[in-house]
CSV table of C-alpha atoms in Angstrom, one decimal:
chain,number,residue,atom,x,y,z
I,1,UNK,CA,66.9,50.3,59.2
I,2,UNK,CA,69.8,52.5,58.4
I,3,UNK,CA,71.6,54.6,61.1
I,4,UNK,CA,71.5,57.5,58.9
I,5,UNK,CA,67.6,57.5,58.9
I,6,UNK,CA,67.5,57.4,62.6
I,7,UNK,CA,69.9,60.4,63.1
I,8,UNK,CA,68.3,62.4,60.5
I,9,UNK,CA,70.6,62.2,57.8
I,10,UNK,CA,68.1,61.4,55.1
I,11,UNK,CA,68.8,61.0,51.5
I,12,UNK,CA,65.3,62.0,50.9
I,13,UNK,CA,62.6,63.8,52.9
I,14,UNK,CA,59.6,62.1,54.2
I,15,UNK,CA,57.4,64.0,51.7
I,16,UNK,CA,59.7,62.9,48.9
I,17,UNK,CA,59.3,59.3,49.8
I,18,UNK,CA,55.3,59.6,50.3
I,19,UNK,CA,55.5,61.3,46.8
I,20,UNK,CA,57.5,58.5,45.5
I,21,UNK,CA,54.8,56.0,46.8
I,22,UNK,CA,52.2,57.9,45.1
I,23,UNK,CA,54.1,57.7,41.8
I,24,UNK,CA,54.6,54.0,42.0
I,25,UNK,CA,51.1,53.2,42.6
I,26,UNK,CA,49.4,55.8,40.4
I,27,UNK,CA,48.3,53.6,37.7
I,28,UNK,CA,46.6,51.2,40.2
I,29,UNK,CA,43.8,53.2,41.4
I,30,UNK,CA,41.6,52.6,38.5
I,31,UNK,CA,38.7,50.6,39.2
I,32,UNK,CA,37.7,47.7,36.9
I,33,UNK,CA,33.9,47.4,37.2
I,34,UNK,CA,33.9,43.9,36.0
I,35,UNK,CA,36.2,42.5,38.5
I,36,UNK,CA,34.2,44.0,41.3
I,37,UNK,CA,30.9,43.2,39.8
I,38,UNK,CA,32.0,39.6,39.3
I,39,UNK,CA,33.0,39.0,42.7
I,40,UNK,CA,29.7,40.6,44.0
I,41,UNK,CA,27.6,38.6,41.6
I,42,UNK,CA,29.2,35.2,42.4
I,43,UNK,CA,29.0,35.5,46.1
I,44,UNK,CA,25.5,37.0,46.0
I,45,UNK,CA,24.2,34.5,43.8
I,46,UNK,CA,25.5,31.6,46.0
I,47,UNK,CA,24.1,33.3,49.1
I,48,UNK,CA,20.7,33.7,47.4
I,49,UNK,CA,20.8,30.2,46.1
I,50,UNK,CA,21.6,28.7,49.5
I,51,UNK,CA,18.8,31.0,51.0
I,52,UNK,CA,16.1,29.6,48.5
I,53,UNK,CA,17.5,26.2,49.5
I,54,UNK,CA,17.0,26.6,53.1
I,55,UNK,CA,13.4,27.9,52.7
I,56,UNK,CA,12.4,25.3,50.2
I,57,UNK,CA,13.5,22.0,52.3
I,58,UNK,CA,10.9,20.8,54.9
I,59,UNK,CA,13.6,19.1,56.9
I,60,UNK,CA,14.8,21.2,60.0
I,61,UNK,CA,18.4,19.7,59.9
I,62,UNK,CA,18.8,20.5,56.1
I,63,UNK,CA,17.3,24.1,56.8
I,64,UNK,CA,19.9,25.0,59.4
I,65,UNK,CA,22.8,23.3,57.3
I,66,UNK,CA,21.8,25.3,54.2
I,67,UNK,CA,21.4,28.4,56.5
I,68,UNK,CA,25.0,28.1,58.0
I,69,UNK,CA,26.4,27.7,54.4
I,70,UNK,CA,24.5,30.8,53.5
I,71,UNK,CA,25.8,32.6,56.5
I,72,UNK,CA,29.4,31.9,55.4
I,73,UNK,CA,28.6,33.4,51.9
I,74,UNK,CA,26.6,36.4,53.1
I,75,UNK,CA,29.7,37.1,55.4
I,76,UNK,CA,32.1,37.3,52.3
I,77,UNK,CA,29.3,39.0,50.3
I,78,UNK,CA,28.9,41.6,53.0
I,79,UNK,CA,32.7,42.4,52.9
I,80,UNK,CA,31.9,44.0,49.4
I,81,UNK,CA,30.2,46.7,51.2
I,82,UNK,CA,33.4,47.7,52.5
I,83,UNK,CA,34.7,48.4,48.9
I,84,UNK,CA,31.5,50.2,48.4
I,85,UNK,CA,32.3,52.5,51.2
I,86,UNK,CA,35.3,53.6,49.3
I,87,UNK,CA,33.6,53.5,45.9
I,88,UNK,CA,36.2,51.0,44.8
I,89,UNK,CA,33.9,47.9,43.8
I,90,UNK,CA,32.6,48.8,40.7
I,91,UNK,CA,33.4,52.6,40.6
I,92,UNK,CA,29.6,53.1,39.8
I,93,UNK,CA,28.5,55.7,42.5
I,94,UNK,CA,24.8,54.8,42.1
I,95,UNK,CA,25.6,50.9,42.5
I,96,UNK,CA,28.1,51.4,45.4
I,97,UNK,CA,25.7,53.5,47.3
I,98,UNK,CA,22.3,51.8,46.9
I,99,UNK,CA,23.3,48.0,46.8
I,100,UNK,CA,25.3,48.1,50.4
I,101,UNK,CA,22.2,49.3,52.1
I,102,UNK,CA,20.0,46.8,50.4
I,103,UNK,CA,22.4,44.2,51.7
I,104,UNK,CA,22.9,45.2,55.0
I,105,UNK,CA,19.5,46.6,56.4
I,106,UNK,CA,17.7,43.0,56.4
I,107,UNK,CA,20.6,42.2,59.1
I,108,UNK,CA,20.0,45.4,61.1
I,109,UNK,CA,23.7,46.4,59.9
I,110,UNK,CA,23.8,50.4,59.9
I,111,UNK,CA,25.8,50.5,56.9
I,112,UNK,CA,25.4,54.4,56.4
I,113,UNK,CA,26.7,54.9,59.7
I,114,UNK,CA,29.5,52.3,59.3
I,115,UNK,CA,30.7,54.1,56.1
I,116,UNK,CA,31.0,57.6,58.0
I,117,UNK,CA,32.5,55.9,61.1
I,118,UNK,CA,34.9,54.2,58.5
I,119,UNK,CA,36.2,57.5,57.2
I,120,UNK,CA,37.1,58.7,60.8
I,121,UNK,CA,38.9,55.4,61.1
I,122,UNK,CA,41.0,55.9,58.2
I,123,UNK,CA,42.1,59.2,59.4
I,124,UNK,CA,42.8,58.3,63.1
I,125,UNK,CA,44.1,54.9,62.9
I,126,UNK,CA,47.4,54.7,64.6
I,127,UNK,CA,47.3,58.7,65.4
I,128,UNK,CA,44.2,59.6,67.5
I,129,UNK,CA,43.0,57.1,70.3
I,130,UNK,CA,39.4,58.3,69.5
I,131,UNK,CA,39.4,56.0,66.4
I,132,UNK,CA,36.0,54.6,66.6
I,133,UNK,CA,37.5,51.2,65.1
I,134,UNK,CA,40.1,50.9,67.9
I,135,UNK,CA,39.6,47.3,69.5
I,136,UNK,CA,42.8,47.2,71.7
I,137,UNK,CA,42.6,49.2,75.1
I,138,UNK,CA,45.2,51.4,76.4
I,139,UNK,CA,47.1,50.8,79.7
I,140,UNK,CA,45.2,53.9,81.2
I,141,UNK,CA,41.9,52.6,80.2
I,142,UNK,CA,42.5,49.3,81.7
I,143,UNK,CA,43.6,50.7,85.0
I,144,UNK,CA,40.5,52.6,85.5
I,145,UNK,CA,38.2,49.9,84.4
I,146,UNK,CA,35.8,48.0,86.7
I,147,UNK,CA,37.0,44.6,87.3
I,148,UNK,CA,34.4,43.1,85.1
I,149,UNK,CA,35.8,45.0,82.1
I,150,UNK,CA,39.1,44.1,83.1
I,151,UNK,CA,38.1,40.3,82.8
I,152,UNK,CA,36.5,41.2,79.4
I,153,UNK,CA,39.7,42.8,78.1
I,154,UNK,CA,41.6,39.6,79.4
I,155,UNK,CA,39.2,37.5,77.1
I,156,UNK,CA,38.3,40.0,74.5
I,157,UNK,CA,38.7,38.0,71.6
I,158,UNK,CA,36.8,35.0,72.7
I,159,UNK,CA,34.0,37.4,73.8
I,160,UNK,CA,33.7,39.5,70.7
I,161,UNK,CA,34.1,36.8,68.3
I,162,UNK,CA,31.9,34.2,69.8
I,163,UNK,CA,29.6,35.8,72.2
I,164,UNK,CA,29.1,39.5,71.2
I,165,UNK,CA,29.3,38.7,67.3
I,166,UNK,CA,27.3,40.5,64.8
I,167,UNK,CA,24.9,42.0,67.6
I,168,UNK,CA,28.1,43.6,69.2
I,169,UNK,CA,29.2,45.1,65.9
I,170,UNK,CA,25.8,46.4,65.3
I,171,UNK,CA,25.4,48.0,68.7
I,172,UNK,CA,29.1,49.5,68.8
I,173,UNK,CA,28.8,50.9,65.3
I,174,UNK,CA,25.3,52.5,66.5
I,175,UNK,CA,27.0,53.9,69.5
I,176,UNK,CA,30.1,55.4,67.5
I,177,UNK,CA,27.5,56.9,65.2
I,178,UNK,CA,25.9,58.6,68.1
I,179,UNK,CA,29.1,59.6,69.6
I,180,UNK,CA,30.4,61.4,66.5
I,181,UNK,CA,27.0,62.6,65.5
I,182,UNK,CA,28.5,66.0,64.7
I,183,UNK,CA,31.0,64.7,62.4
I,184,UNK,CA,30.7,64.5,58.6
I,185,UNK,CA,26.9,63.8,57.7
I,186,UNK,CA,26.6,61.3,60.8
I,187,UNK,CA,23.3,62.4,61.8
I,188,UNK,CA,21.8,62.1,58.4
I,189,UNK,CA,23.1,58.6,58.0
I,190,UNK,CA,21.9,57.7,61.5
I,191,UNK,CA,18.2,58.8,60.4
I,192,UNK,CA,18.7,57.0,57.0
I,193,UNK,CA,19.7,53.6,58.6
I,194,UNK,CA,16.9,53.9,61.2
I,195,UNK,CA,14.4,54.5,58.6
I,196,UNK,CA,15.6,51.9,56.2
I,197,UNK,CA,16.0,49.1,58.6
I,198,UNK,CA,12.4,49.8,60.1
I,199,UNK,CA,10.9,49.6,56.6
I,200,UNK,CA,12.8,46.4,55.6
I,201,UNK,CA,12.0,44.6,58.6
I,202,UNK,CA,8.6,45.6,58.9
I,203,UNK,CA,8.1,44.3,55.2
I,204,UNK,CA,9.9,41.1,56.0
I,205,UNK,CA,7.9,40.5,59.4
I,206,UNK,CA,4.7,40.8,57.4
I,207,UNK,CA,5.6,38.4,54.9
I,208,UNK,CA,7.0,35.6,57.4
I,209,UNK,CA,4.0,36.2,59.8
I,210,UNK,CA,1.6,36.2,57.0
I,211,UNK,CA,3.1,32.6,56.0
I,212,UNK,CA,3.1,31.4,59.7
I,213,UNK,CA,7.2,31.4,59.5
I,214,UNK,CA,8.1,33.7,62.3
I,215,UNK,CA,9.9,31.0,64.3
I,216,UNK,CA,11.9,29.9,61.2
I,217,UNK,CA,12.6,33.5,60.4
I,218,UNK,CA,14.0,34.3,63.7
I,219,UNK,CA,16.3,31.1,63.8
I,220,UNK,CA,17.4,32.0,60.2
I,221,UNK,CA,18.4,35.4,61.3
I,222,UNK,CA,20.3,34.3,64.3
I,223,UNK,CA,22.3,31.8,62.4
I,224,UNK,CA,23.3,34.3,59.8
I,225,UNK,CA,24.0,36.7,62.7
I,226,UNK,CA,26.3,34.3,64.4
I,227,UNK,CA,28.4,33.3,61.5
I,228,UNK,CA,28.7,36.7,60.0
I,229,UNK,CA,29.7,38.0,63.3
I,230,UNK,CA,32.3,35.4,63.8
I,231,UNK,CA,34.2,36.3,60.3
I,232,UNK,CA,33.7,40.1,60.7
I,233,UNK,CA,34.8,40.1,64.3
I,234,UNK,CA,37.9,38.1,63.6
I,235,UNK,CA,38.7,40.2,60.6
I,236,UNK,CA,38.3,43.3,62.5
I,237,UNK,CA,40.6,42.3,65.5
I,238,UNK,CA,43.4,40.9,63.2
I,239,UNK,CA,43.7,44.3,61.1
I,240,UNK,CA,45.2,46.2,63.8
I,241,UNK,CA,45.6,44.7,67.1
I,242,UNK,CA,48.9,45.3,68.8
I,243,UNK,CA,50.0,47.6,66.1
I,244,UNK,CA,49.2,51.2,67.2
I,245,UNK,CA,51.6,53.8,66.5
I,246,UNK,CA,52.4,57.0,64.6
I,247,UNK,CA,55.3,57.1,62.1
I,248,UNK,CA,56.7,60.2,60.3
I,249,UNK,CA,53.7,60.8,58.0
I,250,UNK,CA,50.3,59.5,57.5
I,251,UNK,CA,51.2,57.1,54.8
I,252,UNK,CA,54.1,55.5,56.6
I,253,UNK,CA,51.9,55.4,59.8
I,254,UNK,CA,49.3,53.3,57.9
I,255,UNK,CA,51.8,50.9,56.4
I,256,UNK,CA,53.1,50.0,59.9
I,257,UNK,CA,49.9,50.2,61.9
I,258,UNK,CA,48.0,47.7,59.9
I,259,UNK,CA,48.5,44.1,59.6
I,260,UNK,CA,49.0,42.1,56.3
I,261,UNK,CA,47.9,38.3,56.2
I,262,UNK,CA,49.7,35.8,54.1
I,263,UNK,CA,47.0,33.5,52.6
I,264,UNK,CA,45.8,31.8,49.5
I,265,UNK,CA,44.5,33.9,46.3
I,266,UNK,CA,41.1,32.4,47.1
I,267,UNK,CA,41.0,33.6,50.7
I,268,UNK,CA,42.3,37.0,49.6
I,269,UNK,CA,39.5,37.4,46.9
I,270,UNK,CA,36.8,36.6,49.4
I,271,UNK,CA,38.3,38.8,51.7
I,272,UNK,CA,38.4,41.5,49.1
I,273,UNK,CA,41.9,42.1,49.2
I,274,UNK,CA,41.9,43.0,53.1
I,275,UNK,CA,44.8,40.6,53.5
I,276,UNK,CA,46.8,43.5,52.2
I,277,UNK,CA,45.4,45.9,54.8
I,278,UNK,CA,48.3,48.0,55.4
I,279,UNK,CA,48.2,48.7,51.5
I,280,UNK,CA,44.7,49.3,51.6
I,281,UNK,CA,44.9,52.0,54.5
I,282,UNK,CA,47.8,53.7,52.6
I,283,UNK,CA,45.9,53.9,49.4
I,284,UNK,CA,42.3,53.4,50.0
I,285,UNK,CA,41.4,54.4,46.5
I,286,UNK,CA,43.1,51.2,45.1
I,287,UNK,CA,40.6,48.5,44.2
I,288,UNK,CA,40.9,45.0,45.9
I,289,UNK,CA,42.2,43.3,42.7
I,290,UNK,CA,45.2,45.7,42.5
I,291,UNK,CA,46.4,45.5,46.1
I,292,UNK,CA,48.9,42.7,45.7
I,293,UNK,CA,50.7,44.5,42.9
I,294,UNK,CA,50.7,47.7,45.0
I,295,UNK,CA,52.2,45.7,48.0
I,296,UNK,CA,55.3,44.5,45.9
I,297,UNK,CA,55.8,48.1,44.6
I,298,UNK,CA,55.6,49.7,47.9
I,299,UNK,CA,58.0,47.1,49.5
I,300,UNK,CA,60.6,48.0,46.8
I,301,UNK,CA,60.3,51.7,47.8
I,302,UNK,CA,60.8,50.9,51.4
I,303,UNK,CA,63.8,48.6,50.7
I,304,UNK,CA,65.3,51.4,48.7
I,305,UNK,CA,65.1,54.0,51.5
I,306,UNK,CA,66.4,51.4,54.2
I,307,UNK,CA,62.7,51.5,55.8
I,308,UNK,CA,61.3,48.5,57.5
I,309,UNK,CA,59.5,46.2,55.2
I,310,UNK,CA,55.9,45.4,55.6
I,311,UNK,CA,55.2,42.0,57.2
I,312,UNK,CA,53.0,39.3,56.1
I,313,UNK,CA,51.9,37.3,59.0
I,314,UNK,CA,50.5,33.8,59.1
I,315,UNK,CA,47.2,33.0,57.8
I,316,UNK,CA,43.8,34.2,59.4
I,317,UNK,CA,43.5,31.2,61.8
I,318,UNK,CA,47.0,31.1,62.9
I,319,UNK,CA,47.2,34.8,63.6
I,320,UNK,CA,43.9,34.7,65.5
I,321,UNK,CA,45.3,31.9,67.6
I,322,UNK,CA,48.5,33.7,68.3
I,323,UNK,CA,47.3,37.1,69.0
I,324,UNK,CA,44.2,35.9,71.1
I,325,UNK,CA,46.2,33.8,73.5
I,326,UNK,CA,48.4,36.9,74.4
I,327,UNK,CA,46.0,39.9,75.0
I,328,UNK,CA,47.8,43.1,75.5
I,329,UNK,CA,47.4,47.0,76.0
I,330,UNK,CA,48.6,50.0,74.3
I,331,UNK,CA,51.5,51.4,76.3
I,332,UNK,CA,53.8,54.2,75.8
I,333,UNK,CA,55.9,55.0,72.6
I,334,UNK,CA,58.6,52.5,72.2
I,335,UNK,CA,61.4,54.7,71.2
I,336,UNK,CA,63.7,51.6,70.2
I,337,UNK,CA,61.1,50.7,67.7
I,338,UNK,CA,62.0,52.3,64.4
I,339,UNK,CA,58.3,52.5,63.2
I,340,UNK,CA,57.4,54.5,66.4
I,341,UNK,CA,55.0,51.7,67.5
I,342,UNK,CA,53.8,51.8,71.2
I,343,UNK,CA,54.8,49.2,73.6
I,344,UNK,CA,52.4,46.4,74.0
I,345,UNK,CA,51.7,45.4,77.8
I,346,UNK,CA,50.5,41.8,78.3
I,347,UNK,CA,47.5,41.7,80.1
I,348,UNK,CA,48.3,38.5,81.8
I,349,UNK,CA,51.4,40.2,83.2
I,350,UNK,CA,49.1,42.6,85.2
């Protein structure tokens, strides 16, 4: 970081840097329907195949094993709905509008509300503490909380990932939808999800009850919920935890208030490019398969202007371990931090 930038002797204005970032990534916004459809189809077919296998075997152990595998692939398939919320999976509006709801409603996931809430998140991350997807508590919130909630904050990663899981995400998203029902088209999306989930679940229950399989269906649903919850909660926590801060403009704020994860190309594909989360937040219209290239180009612009480079932290498991063992709170702005990030106050020190 150059002293000139800190003191205001800038060779280029913030707006010019933002414009340059736009220019170097301009050709990466085109969605390739084949790439998105291929990812969607492979994950979906594997999931459906495992579901058919699970329900066709009479042995309960094999049923559970096949269902657990189905849960893993359902989790990655469900991540495709994130791309659909941004209309970047296939670029086909009808497909990216209808399919995520059909995938989500059987698991009670209020996708329509999530898509609206997610739009608010992209506008408020690092900027407005009302951000509906903010997971980390502030110091003030912690001080005012009941002792039971303070205990929860001290064990937040464990509680969210392994206890609250998918049910926790469903409840949280629904509550945020009600909280922000006056924003965007939230009320309409709440009604759409409620109606869709009711119809889909009614149909499924009629089928399993008529076949005398209600017990197996409940077990099947719970296994999927547990596994999908673990994967989704882990991803959600890693993306922004301990990075809250507002830099000089929205683009640069997103570059520094999001976490990139260094992982294999296969895991990156399964995660829909969200291992480059800072790049996605800065340019949400860039499809998942172009995010690695965008990362390299953005790094060169940052280096050119003596701005801090984006980091790629250790893989998903290692990053989860390191962050979860040292829970922290959002404190005041750290004036010594060039990215205007807030100080992180360790919970265990209070």
